[in-house]
Short mmCIF file of C-alpha atoms and ligand atoms in Angstrom, two decimals:
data_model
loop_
_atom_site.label_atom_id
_atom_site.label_comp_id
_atom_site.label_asym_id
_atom_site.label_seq_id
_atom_site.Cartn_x
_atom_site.Cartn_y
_atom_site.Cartn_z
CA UNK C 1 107.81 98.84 239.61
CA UNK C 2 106.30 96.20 241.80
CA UNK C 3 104.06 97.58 245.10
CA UNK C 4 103.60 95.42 248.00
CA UNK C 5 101.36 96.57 250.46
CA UNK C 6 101.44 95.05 253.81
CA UNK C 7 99.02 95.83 256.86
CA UNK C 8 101.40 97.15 258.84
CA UNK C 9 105.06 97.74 259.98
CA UNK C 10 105.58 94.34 260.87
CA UNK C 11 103.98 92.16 258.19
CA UNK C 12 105.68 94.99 255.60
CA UNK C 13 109.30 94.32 257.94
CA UNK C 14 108.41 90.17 257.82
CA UNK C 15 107.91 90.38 253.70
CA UNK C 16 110.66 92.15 253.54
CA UNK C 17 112.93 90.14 255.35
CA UNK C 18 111.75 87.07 253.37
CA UNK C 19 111.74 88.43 250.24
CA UNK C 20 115.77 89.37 250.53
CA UNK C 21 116.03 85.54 252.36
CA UNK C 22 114.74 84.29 249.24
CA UNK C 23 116.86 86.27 246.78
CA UNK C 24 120.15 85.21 248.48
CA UNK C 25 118.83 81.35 249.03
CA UNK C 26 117.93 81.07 245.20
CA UNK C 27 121.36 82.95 244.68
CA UNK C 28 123.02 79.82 246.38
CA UNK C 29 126.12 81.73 247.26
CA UNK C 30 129.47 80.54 247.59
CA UNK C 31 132.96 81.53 248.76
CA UNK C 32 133.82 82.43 245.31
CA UNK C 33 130.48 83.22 244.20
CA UNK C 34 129.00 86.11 246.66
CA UNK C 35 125.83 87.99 247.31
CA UNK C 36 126.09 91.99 247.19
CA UNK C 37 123.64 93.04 249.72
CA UNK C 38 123.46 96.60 249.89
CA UNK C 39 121.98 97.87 253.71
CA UNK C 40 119.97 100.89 255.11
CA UNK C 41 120.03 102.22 258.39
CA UNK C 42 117.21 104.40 259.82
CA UNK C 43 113.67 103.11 261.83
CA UNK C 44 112.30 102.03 258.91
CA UNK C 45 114.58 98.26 258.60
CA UNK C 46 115.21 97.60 261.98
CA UNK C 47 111.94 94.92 261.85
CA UNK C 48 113.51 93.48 258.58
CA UNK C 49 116.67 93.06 259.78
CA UNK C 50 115.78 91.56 263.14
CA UNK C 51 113.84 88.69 260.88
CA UNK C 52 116.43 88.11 259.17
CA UNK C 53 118.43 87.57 261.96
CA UNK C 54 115.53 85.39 263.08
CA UNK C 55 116.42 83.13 259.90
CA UNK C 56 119.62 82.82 260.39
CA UNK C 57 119.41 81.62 263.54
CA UNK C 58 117.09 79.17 263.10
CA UNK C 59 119.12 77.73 260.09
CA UNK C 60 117.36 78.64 257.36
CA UNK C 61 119.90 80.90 255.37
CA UNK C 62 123.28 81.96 255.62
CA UNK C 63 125.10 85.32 255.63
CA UNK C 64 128.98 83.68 255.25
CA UNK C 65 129.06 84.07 251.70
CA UNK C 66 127.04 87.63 251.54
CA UNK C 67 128.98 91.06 251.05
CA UNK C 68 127.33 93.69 252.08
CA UNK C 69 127.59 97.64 251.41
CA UNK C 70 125.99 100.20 253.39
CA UNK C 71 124.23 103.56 251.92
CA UNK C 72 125.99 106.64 254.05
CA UNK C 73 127.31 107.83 256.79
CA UNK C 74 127.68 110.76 258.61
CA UNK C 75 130.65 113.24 258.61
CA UNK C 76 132.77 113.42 261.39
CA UNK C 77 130.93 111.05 263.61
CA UNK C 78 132.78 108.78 265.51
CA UNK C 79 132.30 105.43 264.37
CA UNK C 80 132.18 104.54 268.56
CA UNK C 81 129.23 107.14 268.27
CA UNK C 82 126.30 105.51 269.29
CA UNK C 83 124.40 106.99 266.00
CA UNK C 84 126.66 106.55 263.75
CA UNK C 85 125.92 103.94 261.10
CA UNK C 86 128.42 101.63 261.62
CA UNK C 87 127.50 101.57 265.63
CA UNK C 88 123.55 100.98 264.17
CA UNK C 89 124.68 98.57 262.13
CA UNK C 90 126.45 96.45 264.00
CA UNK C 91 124.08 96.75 267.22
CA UNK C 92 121.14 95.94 265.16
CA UNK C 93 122.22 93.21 262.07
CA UNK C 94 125.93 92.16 262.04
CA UNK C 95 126.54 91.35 265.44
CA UNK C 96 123.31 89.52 265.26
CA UNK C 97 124.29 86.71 262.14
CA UNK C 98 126.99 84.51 260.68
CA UNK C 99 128.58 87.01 258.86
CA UNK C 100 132.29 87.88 258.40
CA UNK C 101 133.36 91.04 259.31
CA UNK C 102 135.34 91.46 256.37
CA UNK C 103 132.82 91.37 254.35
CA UNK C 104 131.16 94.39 255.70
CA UNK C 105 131.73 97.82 253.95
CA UNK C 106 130.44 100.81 255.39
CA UNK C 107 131.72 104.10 254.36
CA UNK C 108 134.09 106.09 256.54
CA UNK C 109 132.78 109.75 257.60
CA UNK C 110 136.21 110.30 259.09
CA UNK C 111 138.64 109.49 256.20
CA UNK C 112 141.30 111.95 255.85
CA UNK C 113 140.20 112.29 252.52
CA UNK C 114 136.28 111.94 251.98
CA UNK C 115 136.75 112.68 248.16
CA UNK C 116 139.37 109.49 247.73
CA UNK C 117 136.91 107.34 250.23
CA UNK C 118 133.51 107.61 248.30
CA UNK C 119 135.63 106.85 244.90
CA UNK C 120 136.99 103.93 246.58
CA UNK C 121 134.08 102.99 247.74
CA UNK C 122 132.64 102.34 243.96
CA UNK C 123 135.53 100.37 243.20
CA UNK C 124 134.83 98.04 245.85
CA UNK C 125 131.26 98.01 244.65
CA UNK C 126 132.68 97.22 241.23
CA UNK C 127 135.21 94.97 242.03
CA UNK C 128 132.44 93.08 244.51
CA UNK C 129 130.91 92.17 240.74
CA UNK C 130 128.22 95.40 241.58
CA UNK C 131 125.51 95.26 244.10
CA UNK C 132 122.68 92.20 243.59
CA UNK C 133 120.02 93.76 246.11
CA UNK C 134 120.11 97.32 247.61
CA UNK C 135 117.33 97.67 250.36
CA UNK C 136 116.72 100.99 251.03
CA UNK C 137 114.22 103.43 252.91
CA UNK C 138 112.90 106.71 252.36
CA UNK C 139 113.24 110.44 253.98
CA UNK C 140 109.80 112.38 254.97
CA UNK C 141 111.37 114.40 251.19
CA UNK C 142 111.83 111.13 249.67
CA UNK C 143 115.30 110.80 249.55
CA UNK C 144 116.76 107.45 249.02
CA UNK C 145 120.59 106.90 251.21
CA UNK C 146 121.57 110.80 251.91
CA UNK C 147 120.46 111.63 248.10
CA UNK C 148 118.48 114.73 249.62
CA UNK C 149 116.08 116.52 247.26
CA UNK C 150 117.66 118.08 243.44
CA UNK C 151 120.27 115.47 243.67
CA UNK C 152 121.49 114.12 240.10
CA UNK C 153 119.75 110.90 239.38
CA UNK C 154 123.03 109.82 237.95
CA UNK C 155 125.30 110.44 240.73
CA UNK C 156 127.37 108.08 242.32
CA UNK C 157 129.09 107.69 246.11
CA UNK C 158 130.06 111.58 247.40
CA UNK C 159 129.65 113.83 249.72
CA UNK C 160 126.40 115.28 250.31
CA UNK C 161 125.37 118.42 252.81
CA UNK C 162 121.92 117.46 254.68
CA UNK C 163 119.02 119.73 254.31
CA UNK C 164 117.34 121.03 257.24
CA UNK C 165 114.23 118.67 256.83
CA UNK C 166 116.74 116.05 257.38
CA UNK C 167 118.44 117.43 260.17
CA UNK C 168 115.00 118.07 261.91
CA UNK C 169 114.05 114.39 260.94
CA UNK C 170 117.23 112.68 262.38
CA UNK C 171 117.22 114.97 265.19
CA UNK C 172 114.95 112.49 267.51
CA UNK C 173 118.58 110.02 267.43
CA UNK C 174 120.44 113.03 268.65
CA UNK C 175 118.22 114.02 272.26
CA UNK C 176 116.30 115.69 269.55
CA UNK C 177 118.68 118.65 269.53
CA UNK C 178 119.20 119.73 265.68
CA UNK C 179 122.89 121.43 266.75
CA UNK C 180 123.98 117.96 267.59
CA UNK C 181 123.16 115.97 263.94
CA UNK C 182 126.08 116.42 261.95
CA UNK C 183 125.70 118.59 258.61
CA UNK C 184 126.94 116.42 255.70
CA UNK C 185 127.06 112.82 255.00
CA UNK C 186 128.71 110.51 252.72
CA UNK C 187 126.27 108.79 250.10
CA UNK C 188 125.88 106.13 247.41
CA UNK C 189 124.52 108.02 244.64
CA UNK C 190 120.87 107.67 243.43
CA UNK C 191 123.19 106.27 240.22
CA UNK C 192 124.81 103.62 242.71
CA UNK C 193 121.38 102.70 243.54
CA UNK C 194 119.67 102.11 240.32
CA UNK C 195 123.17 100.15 239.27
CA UNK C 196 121.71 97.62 241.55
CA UNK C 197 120.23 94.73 239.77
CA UNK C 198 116.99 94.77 242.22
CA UNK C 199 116.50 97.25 244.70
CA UNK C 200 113.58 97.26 247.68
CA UNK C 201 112.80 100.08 249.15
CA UNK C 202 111.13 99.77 252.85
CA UNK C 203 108.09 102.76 253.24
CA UNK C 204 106.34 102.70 256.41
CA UNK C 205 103.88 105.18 258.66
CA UNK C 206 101.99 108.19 257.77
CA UNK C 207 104.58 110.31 258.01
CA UNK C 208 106.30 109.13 254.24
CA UNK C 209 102.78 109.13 252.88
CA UNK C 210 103.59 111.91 250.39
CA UNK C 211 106.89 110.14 249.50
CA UNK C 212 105.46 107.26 248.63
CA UNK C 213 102.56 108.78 246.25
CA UNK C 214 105.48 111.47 244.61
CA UNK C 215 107.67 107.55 244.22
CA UNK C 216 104.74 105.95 242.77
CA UNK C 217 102.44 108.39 240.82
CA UNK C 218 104.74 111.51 240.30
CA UNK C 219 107.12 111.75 237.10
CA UNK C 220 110.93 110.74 237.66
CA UNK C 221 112.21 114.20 239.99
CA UNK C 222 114.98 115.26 241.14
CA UNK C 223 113.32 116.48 243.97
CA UNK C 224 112.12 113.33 245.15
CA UNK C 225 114.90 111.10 244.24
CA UNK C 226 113.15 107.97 244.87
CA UNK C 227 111.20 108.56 241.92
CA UNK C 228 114.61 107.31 240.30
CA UNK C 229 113.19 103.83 240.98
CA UNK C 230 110.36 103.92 237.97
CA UNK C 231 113.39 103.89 235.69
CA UNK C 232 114.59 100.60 237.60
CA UNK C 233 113.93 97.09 235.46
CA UNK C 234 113.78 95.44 238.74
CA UNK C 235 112.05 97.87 241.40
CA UNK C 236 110.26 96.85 244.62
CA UNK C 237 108.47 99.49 247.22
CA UNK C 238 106.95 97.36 250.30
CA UNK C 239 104.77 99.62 252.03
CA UNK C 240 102.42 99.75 254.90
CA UNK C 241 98.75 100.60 254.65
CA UNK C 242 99.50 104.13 256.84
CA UNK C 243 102.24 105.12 254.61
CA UNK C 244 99.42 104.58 251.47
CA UNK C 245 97.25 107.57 253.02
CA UNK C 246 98.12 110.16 249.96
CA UNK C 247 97.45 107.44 247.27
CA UNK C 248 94.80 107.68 244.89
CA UNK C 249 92.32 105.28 245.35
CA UNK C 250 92.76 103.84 242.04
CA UNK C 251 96.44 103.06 242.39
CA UNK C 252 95.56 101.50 246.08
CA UNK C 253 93.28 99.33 244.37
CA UNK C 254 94.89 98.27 241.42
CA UNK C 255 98.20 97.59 243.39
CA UNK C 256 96.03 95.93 246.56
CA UNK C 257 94.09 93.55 243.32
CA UNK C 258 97.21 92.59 241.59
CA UNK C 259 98.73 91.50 245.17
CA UNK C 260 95.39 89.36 245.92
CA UNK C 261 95.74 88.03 242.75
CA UNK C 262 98.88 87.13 242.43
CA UNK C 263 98.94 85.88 245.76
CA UNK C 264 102.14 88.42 246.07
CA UNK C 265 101.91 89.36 250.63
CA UNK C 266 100.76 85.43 251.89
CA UNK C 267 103.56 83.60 249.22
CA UNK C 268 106.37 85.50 251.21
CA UNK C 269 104.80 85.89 254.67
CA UNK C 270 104.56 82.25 254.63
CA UNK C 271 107.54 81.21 253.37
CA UNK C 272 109.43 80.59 256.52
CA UNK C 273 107.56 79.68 259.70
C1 GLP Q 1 118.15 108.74 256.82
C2 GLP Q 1 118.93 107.72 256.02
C3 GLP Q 1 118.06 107.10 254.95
C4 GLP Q 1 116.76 106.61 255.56
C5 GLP Q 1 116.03 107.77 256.15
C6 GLP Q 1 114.70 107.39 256.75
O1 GLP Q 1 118.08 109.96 256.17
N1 GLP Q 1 120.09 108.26 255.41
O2 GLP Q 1 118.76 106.04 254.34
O3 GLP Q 1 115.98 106.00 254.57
O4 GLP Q 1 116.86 108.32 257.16
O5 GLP Q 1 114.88 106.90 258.02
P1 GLP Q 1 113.77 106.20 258.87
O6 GLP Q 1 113.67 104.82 258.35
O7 GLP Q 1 114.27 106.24 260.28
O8 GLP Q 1 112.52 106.98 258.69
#
């Protein structure tokens, strides 16, 4: 698993954004020949995804030939709903860069039948040719999508009922009133995930401190289903120095060394000025 560690949110959001910029540029996509982007919603991306928007803008890459799937969604929420992820996603990336709208997949919370949704939604995943880059964050429990804690590391898109710590932690969208987040979600599976050829997950702030030691020095755990990632040929984590508090110095320093050395944080925060 590679470990960037930036100074803070916005150089970690700004290597982010130009590491993904680079994967889809070298990608060269075409109309026949797409880029899977799998998105996350949540605090944690909005920086990443407002540089990329920044890119496109200014010409230097493309979203016309990128697909994209999004993680969850909640149950029952509008999609009109102000928090619901296909409102955050549109007021904060899509409606923001070149790309077509039919291209967009985000689960539906509200289909008649959630069971026959999340199973369609792997097909499209499949039938997209599978997912080239998910981006993902992480929960205070370090859950990855709505994969809450004891999840299967195996499991694919379904329905998932949100822990409390969750609740409490997405309350602050909902006039921080816990009765108004809904209960259940629907989910790619930590299985969906890991299908992913690369994945980057975004950690930022003290707050997912000891999710991001139990994703980097902890065994692979159901209870912290990021862990998932150390199984992943292709993992990223791009952190901030806050969210680094519960690491042991000799993990800071060996992942802080190999970035100096390899001149990992300037070679993307340079890339596009
Ligand atoms: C929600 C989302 C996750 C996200 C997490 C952290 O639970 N389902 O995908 O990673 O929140 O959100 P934030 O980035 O706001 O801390």
């Amino acid at each position: 698993m590679r470990v960037v560690i930036a100074k803070d949110y916005d150089k970690m959001s700004i290597w982010a954004a130009h590491f993904v910029a680079k994967k889809i540029l070298d990608f060269n996509p075409t109309p026949d020949h797409k880029f899977v982007l799998g998105c996350p919603t949540g605090s944690s991306p909005l920086g990443m995804y407002k540089e990329l928007a920044r890119l496109n803008k200014e010409g230097y890459i493309s979203f016309k030939n990128v697909i994209t799937f999004n993680m969850d969604e909640y149950v029952g929420l509008p999609e009109s709903h102000p928090e619901s992820y296909h409102s955050f996603m549109w007021t904060n990336f899509f409606n923001h860069i070149d790309i077509d709208p039919k291209n967009v997949h985000i689960l539906n919370g509200n289909a008649p039948d959630l069971l026959a949704e999340c199973d369609h939604y792997e097909q499209m995943i499949a039938e997209a040719g599978g997912i080239d880059l998910f981006m993902g964050g992480i929960g205070p429990d370090g859950h990855i999508a709505f994969n809450e804690p004891g999840s299967s590391l195996t499991s694919k898109t379904r329905i998932k009922t949100l822990t409390t710590n969750t609740i409490q932690a997405n309350c602050r969208f909902f006039d921080n009133d816990v009765t108004k987040v809904p209960k259940q979600a629907l989910t790619v599976g930590v299985g969906t995930v890991m299908a992913a050829r690369e994945v980057i997950i975004l950690c930022n702030g003290h707050l997912k401190s000891r999710a991001l030691k139990k994703a980097i020095e902890g065994g692979v755990n159901h209870m912290w289903t990021v862990s998932a990632l150390q199984m992943h040929e292709h993992g990223n984590i791009v952190c901030d120095e806050d969210a680094c508090a519960d690491l042991n110095v000799s993990t800071y320093q060996y992942f802080t060394d190999k970035q100096r050395i390899e001149n990992l944080v300037d070679y993307y925060l340079d890339m596009f000025k």
